[in-house]
Short mmCIF file of N, CA and C in Angstrom, two decimals:
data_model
loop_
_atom_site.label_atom_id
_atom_site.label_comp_id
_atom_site.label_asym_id
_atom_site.label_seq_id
_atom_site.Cartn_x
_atom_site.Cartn_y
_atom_site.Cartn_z
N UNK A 1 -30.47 14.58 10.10
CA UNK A 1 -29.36 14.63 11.04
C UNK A 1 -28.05 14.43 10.28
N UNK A 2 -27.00 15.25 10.53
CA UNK A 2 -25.74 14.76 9.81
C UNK A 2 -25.09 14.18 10.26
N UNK A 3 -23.96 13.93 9.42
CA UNK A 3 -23.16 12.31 10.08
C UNK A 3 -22.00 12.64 10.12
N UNK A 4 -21.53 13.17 11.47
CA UNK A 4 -20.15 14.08 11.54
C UNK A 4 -18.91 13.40 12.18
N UNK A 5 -19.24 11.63 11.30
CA UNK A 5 -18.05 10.28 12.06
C UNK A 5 -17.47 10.06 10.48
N UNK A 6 -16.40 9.40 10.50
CA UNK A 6 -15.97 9.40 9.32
C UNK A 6 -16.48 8.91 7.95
N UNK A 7 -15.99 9.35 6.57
CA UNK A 7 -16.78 8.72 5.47
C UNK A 7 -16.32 7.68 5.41
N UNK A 8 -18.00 6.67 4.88
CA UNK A 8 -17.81 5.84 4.18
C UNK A 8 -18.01 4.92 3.28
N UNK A 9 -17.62 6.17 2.07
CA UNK A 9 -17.75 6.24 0.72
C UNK A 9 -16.42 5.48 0.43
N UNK A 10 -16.97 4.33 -0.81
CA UNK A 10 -15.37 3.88 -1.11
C UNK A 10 -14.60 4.64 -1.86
N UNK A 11 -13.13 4.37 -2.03
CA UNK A 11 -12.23 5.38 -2.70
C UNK A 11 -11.61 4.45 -3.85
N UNK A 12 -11.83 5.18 -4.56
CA UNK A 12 -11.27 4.53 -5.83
C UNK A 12 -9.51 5.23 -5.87
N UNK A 13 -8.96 4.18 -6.34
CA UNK A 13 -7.36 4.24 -5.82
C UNK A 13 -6.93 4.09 -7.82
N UNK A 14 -6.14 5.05 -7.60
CA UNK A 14 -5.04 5.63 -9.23
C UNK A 14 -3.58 4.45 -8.90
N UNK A 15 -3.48 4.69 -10.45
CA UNK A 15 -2.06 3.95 -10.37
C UNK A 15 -1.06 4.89 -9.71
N UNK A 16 -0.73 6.45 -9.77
CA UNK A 16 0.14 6.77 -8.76
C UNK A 16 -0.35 7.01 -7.65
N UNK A 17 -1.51 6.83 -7.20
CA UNK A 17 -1.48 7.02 -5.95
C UNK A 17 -1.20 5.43 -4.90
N UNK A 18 -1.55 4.31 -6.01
CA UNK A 18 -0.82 2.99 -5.11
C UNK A 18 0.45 3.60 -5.03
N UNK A 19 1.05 3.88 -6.52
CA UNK A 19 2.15 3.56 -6.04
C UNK A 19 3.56 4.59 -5.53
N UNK A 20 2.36 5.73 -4.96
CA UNK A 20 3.06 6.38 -3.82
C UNK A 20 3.24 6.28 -2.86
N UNK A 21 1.76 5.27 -2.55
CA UNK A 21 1.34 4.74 -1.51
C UNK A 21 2.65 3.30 -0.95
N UNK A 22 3.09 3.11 -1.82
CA UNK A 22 3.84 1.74 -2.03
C UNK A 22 5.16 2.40 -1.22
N UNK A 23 5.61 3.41 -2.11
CA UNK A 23 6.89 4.12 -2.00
C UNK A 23 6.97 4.96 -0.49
N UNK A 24 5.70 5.35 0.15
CA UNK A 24 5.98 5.82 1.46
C UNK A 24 5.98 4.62 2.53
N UNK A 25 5.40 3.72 2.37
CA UNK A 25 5.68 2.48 3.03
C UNK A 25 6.75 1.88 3.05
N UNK A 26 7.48 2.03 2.03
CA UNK A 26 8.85 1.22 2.14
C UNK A 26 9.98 2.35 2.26
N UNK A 27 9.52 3.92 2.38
CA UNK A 27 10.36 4.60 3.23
C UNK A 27 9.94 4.35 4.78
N UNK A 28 8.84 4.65 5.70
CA UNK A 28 8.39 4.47 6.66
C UNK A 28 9.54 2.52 7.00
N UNK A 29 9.34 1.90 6.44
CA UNK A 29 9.77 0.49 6.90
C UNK A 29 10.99 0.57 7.26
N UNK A 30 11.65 1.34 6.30
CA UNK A 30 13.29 1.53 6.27
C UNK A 30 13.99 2.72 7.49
N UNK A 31 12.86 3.27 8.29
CA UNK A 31 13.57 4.22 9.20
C UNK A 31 13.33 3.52 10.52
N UNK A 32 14.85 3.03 11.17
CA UNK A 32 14.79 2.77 12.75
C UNK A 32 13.74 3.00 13.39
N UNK A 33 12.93 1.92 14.29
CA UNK A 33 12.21 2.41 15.47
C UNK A 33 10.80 2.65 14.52
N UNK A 34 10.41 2.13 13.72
CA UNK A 34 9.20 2.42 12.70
C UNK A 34 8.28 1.17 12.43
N UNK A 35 8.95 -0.22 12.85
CA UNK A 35 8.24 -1.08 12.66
C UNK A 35 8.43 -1.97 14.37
N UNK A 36 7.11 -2.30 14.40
CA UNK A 36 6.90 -3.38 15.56
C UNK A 36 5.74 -4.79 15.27
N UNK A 37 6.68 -5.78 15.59
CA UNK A 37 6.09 -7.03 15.63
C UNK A 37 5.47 -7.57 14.06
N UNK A 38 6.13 -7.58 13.32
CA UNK A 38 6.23 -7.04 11.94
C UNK A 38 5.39 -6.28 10.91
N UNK A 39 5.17 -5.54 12.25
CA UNK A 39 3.91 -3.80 11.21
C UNK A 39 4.78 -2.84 11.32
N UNK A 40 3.94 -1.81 10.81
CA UNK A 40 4.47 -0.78 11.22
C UNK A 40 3.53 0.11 12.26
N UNK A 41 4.46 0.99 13.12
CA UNK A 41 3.71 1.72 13.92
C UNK A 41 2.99 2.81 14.02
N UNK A 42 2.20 3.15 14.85
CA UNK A 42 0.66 3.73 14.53
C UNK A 42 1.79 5.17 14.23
N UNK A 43 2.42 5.35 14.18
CA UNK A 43 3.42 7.06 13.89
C UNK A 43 3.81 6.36 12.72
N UNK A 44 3.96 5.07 12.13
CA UNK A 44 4.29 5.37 10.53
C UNK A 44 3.25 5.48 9.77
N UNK A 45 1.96 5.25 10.19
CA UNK A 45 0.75 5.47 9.45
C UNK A 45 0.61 6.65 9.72
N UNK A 46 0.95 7.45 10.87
CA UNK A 46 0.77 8.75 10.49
C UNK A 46 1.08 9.60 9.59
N UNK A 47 2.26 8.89 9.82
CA UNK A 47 3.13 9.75 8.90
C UNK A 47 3.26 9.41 7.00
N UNK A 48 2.78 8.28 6.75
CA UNK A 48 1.61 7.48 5.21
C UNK A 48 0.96 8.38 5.25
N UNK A 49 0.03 9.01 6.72
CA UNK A 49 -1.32 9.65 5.84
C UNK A 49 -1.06 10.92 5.52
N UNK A 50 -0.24 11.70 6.22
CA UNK A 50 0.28 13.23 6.02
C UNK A 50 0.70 13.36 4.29
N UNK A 51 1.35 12.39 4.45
CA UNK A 51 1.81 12.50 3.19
C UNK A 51 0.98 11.42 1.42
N UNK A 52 0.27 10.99 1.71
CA UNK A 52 -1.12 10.88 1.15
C UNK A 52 -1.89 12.26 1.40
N UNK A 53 -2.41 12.60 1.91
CA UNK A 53 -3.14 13.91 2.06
C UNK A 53 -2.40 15.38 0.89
N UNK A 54 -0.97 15.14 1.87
CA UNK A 54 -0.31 16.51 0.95
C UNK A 54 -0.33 16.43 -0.20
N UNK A 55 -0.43 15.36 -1.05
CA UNK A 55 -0.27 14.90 -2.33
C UNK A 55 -1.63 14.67 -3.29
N UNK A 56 -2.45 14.04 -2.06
CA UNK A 56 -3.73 13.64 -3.29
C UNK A 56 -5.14 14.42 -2.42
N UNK A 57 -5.17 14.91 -1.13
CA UNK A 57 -5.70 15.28 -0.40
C UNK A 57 -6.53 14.86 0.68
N UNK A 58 -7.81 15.05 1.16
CA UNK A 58 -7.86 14.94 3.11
C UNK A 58 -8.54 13.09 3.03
N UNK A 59 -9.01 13.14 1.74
CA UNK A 59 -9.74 11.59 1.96
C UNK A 59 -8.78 10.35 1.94
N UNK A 60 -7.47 10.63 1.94
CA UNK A 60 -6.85 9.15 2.35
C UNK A 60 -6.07 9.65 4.00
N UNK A 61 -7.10 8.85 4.68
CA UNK A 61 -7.18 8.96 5.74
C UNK A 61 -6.35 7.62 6.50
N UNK A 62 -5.98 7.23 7.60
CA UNK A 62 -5.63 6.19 7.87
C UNK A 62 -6.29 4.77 7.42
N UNK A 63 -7.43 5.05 7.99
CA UNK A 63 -8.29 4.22 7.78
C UNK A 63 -8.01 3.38 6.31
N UNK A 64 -8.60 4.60 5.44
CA UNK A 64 -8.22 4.16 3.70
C UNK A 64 -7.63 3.03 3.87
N UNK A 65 -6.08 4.03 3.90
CA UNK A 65 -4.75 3.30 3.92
C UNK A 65 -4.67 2.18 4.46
N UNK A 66 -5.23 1.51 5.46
CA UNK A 66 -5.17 0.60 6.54
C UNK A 66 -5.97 -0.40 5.97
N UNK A 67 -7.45 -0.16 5.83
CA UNK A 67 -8.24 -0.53 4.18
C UNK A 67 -7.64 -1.22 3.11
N UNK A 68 -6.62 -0.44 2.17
CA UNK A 68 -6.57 -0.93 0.85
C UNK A 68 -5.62 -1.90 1.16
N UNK A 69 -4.69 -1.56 2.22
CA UNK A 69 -3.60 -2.47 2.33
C UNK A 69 -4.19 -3.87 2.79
N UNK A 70 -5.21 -4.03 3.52
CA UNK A 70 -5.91 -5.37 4.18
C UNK A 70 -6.42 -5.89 3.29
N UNK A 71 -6.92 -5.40 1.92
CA UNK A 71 -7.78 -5.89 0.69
C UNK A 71 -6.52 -6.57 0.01
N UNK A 72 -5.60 -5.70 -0.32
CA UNK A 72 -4.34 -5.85 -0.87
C UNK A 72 -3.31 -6.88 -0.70
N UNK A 73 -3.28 -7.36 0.43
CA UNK A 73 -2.43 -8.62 1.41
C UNK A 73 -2.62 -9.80 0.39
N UNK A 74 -3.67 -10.05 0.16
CA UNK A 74 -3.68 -11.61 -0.11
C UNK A 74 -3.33 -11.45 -1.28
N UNK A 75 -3.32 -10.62 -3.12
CA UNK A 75 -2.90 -10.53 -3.74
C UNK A 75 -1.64 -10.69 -3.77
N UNK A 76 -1.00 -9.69 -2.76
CA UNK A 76 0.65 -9.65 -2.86
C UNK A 76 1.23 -10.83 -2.30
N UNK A 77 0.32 -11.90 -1.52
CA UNK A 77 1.29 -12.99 -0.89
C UNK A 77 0.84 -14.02 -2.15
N UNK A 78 0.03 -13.72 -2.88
CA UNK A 78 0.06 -14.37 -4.51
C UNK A 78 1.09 -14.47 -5.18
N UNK A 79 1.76 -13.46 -4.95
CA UNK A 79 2.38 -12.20 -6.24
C UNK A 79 3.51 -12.71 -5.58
N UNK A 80 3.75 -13.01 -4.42
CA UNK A 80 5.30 -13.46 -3.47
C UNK A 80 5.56 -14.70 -3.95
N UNK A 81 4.77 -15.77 -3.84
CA UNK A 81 4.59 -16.70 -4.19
C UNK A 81 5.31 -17.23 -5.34
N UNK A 82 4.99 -16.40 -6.43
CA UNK A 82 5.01 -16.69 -7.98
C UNK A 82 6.16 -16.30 -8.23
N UNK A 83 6.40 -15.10 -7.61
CA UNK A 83 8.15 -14.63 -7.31
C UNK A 83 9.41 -15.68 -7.18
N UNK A 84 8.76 -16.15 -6.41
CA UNK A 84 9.85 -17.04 -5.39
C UNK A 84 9.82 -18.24 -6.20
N UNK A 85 8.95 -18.61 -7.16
CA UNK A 85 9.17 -19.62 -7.95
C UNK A 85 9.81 -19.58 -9.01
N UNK A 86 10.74 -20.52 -9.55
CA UNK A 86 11.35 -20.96 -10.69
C UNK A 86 10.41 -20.42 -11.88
N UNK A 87 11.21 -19.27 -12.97
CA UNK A 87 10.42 -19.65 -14.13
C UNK A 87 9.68 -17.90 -14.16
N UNK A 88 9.19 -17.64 -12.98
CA UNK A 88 8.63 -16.16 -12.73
C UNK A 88 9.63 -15.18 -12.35
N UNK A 89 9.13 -13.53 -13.15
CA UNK A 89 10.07 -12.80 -12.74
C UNK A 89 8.90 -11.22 -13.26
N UNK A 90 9.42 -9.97 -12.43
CA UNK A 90 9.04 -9.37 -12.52
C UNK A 90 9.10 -8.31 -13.81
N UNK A 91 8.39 -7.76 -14.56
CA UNK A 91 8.77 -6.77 -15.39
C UNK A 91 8.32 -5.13 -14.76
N UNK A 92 9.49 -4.75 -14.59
CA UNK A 92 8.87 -3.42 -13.81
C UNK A 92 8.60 -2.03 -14.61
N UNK A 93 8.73 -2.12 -16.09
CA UNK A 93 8.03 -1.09 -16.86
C UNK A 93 6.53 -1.26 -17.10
N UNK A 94 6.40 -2.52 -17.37
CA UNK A 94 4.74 -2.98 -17.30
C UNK A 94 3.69 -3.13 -15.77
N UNK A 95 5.02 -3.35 -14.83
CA UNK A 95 4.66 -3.68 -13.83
C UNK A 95 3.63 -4.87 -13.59
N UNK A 96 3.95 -6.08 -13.96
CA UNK A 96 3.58 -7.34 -14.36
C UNK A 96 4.09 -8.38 -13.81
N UNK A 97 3.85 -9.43 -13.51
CA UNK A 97 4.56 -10.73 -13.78
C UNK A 97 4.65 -11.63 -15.00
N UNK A 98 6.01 -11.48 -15.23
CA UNK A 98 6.65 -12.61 -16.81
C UNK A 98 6.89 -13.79 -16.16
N UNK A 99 6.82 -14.81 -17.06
CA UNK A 99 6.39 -16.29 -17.35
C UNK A 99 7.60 -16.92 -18.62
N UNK A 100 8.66 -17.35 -17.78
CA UNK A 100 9.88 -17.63 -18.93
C UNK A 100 8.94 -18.90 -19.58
N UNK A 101 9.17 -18.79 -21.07
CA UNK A 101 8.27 -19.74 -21.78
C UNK A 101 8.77 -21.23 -21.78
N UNK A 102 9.89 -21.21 -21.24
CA UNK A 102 10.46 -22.86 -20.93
C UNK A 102 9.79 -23.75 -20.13
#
């Protein structure tokens, strides 16, 4: 019998595709009327996946997206964290966190 509900096969995620993925999210955030109750709305994920798709093709689906970002959360409120502290700072050619040696 085939299984004609969505895949689910995991997706292994590229460094540009996070971080296109990154870059349509924080266009989607930045357009009026796009975020509610501090998400964004089910038309800015649409509009994440259109443009995931056009780019890398049909398997980053909402879902994915909705997926990596829920895996992803607790890292980045790590990563906020360390930010916001004295002493940490970002290097954005390595795309890293630096550690002033003082």
């Amino acid at each position: 019998m085939e299984n004609s509900g969505p895949s689910r096969e995991n997706l292994t995620w590229t460094e540009p595709q996070i971080d296109y993925l990154v870059q349509l999210l924080v266009e989607q955030s930045r357009i009026p009327g796009m975020k509610s109750g501090g998400g964004l709305k089910p038309k800015a994920y649409t509009a994440i996946e259109k443009g995931m798709m056009d780019r890398f093709g049909p398997e980053f689906t909402k879902d994915k997206i909705k997926n990596k970002l829920k895996y992803s959360k607790p890292n980045l409120t790590v990563m906020k964290e360390m930010l916001n502290t004295s002493g940490f700072g970002y290097d954005p050619i390595n795309k890293c966190i630096e550690v002033d040696p003082q």
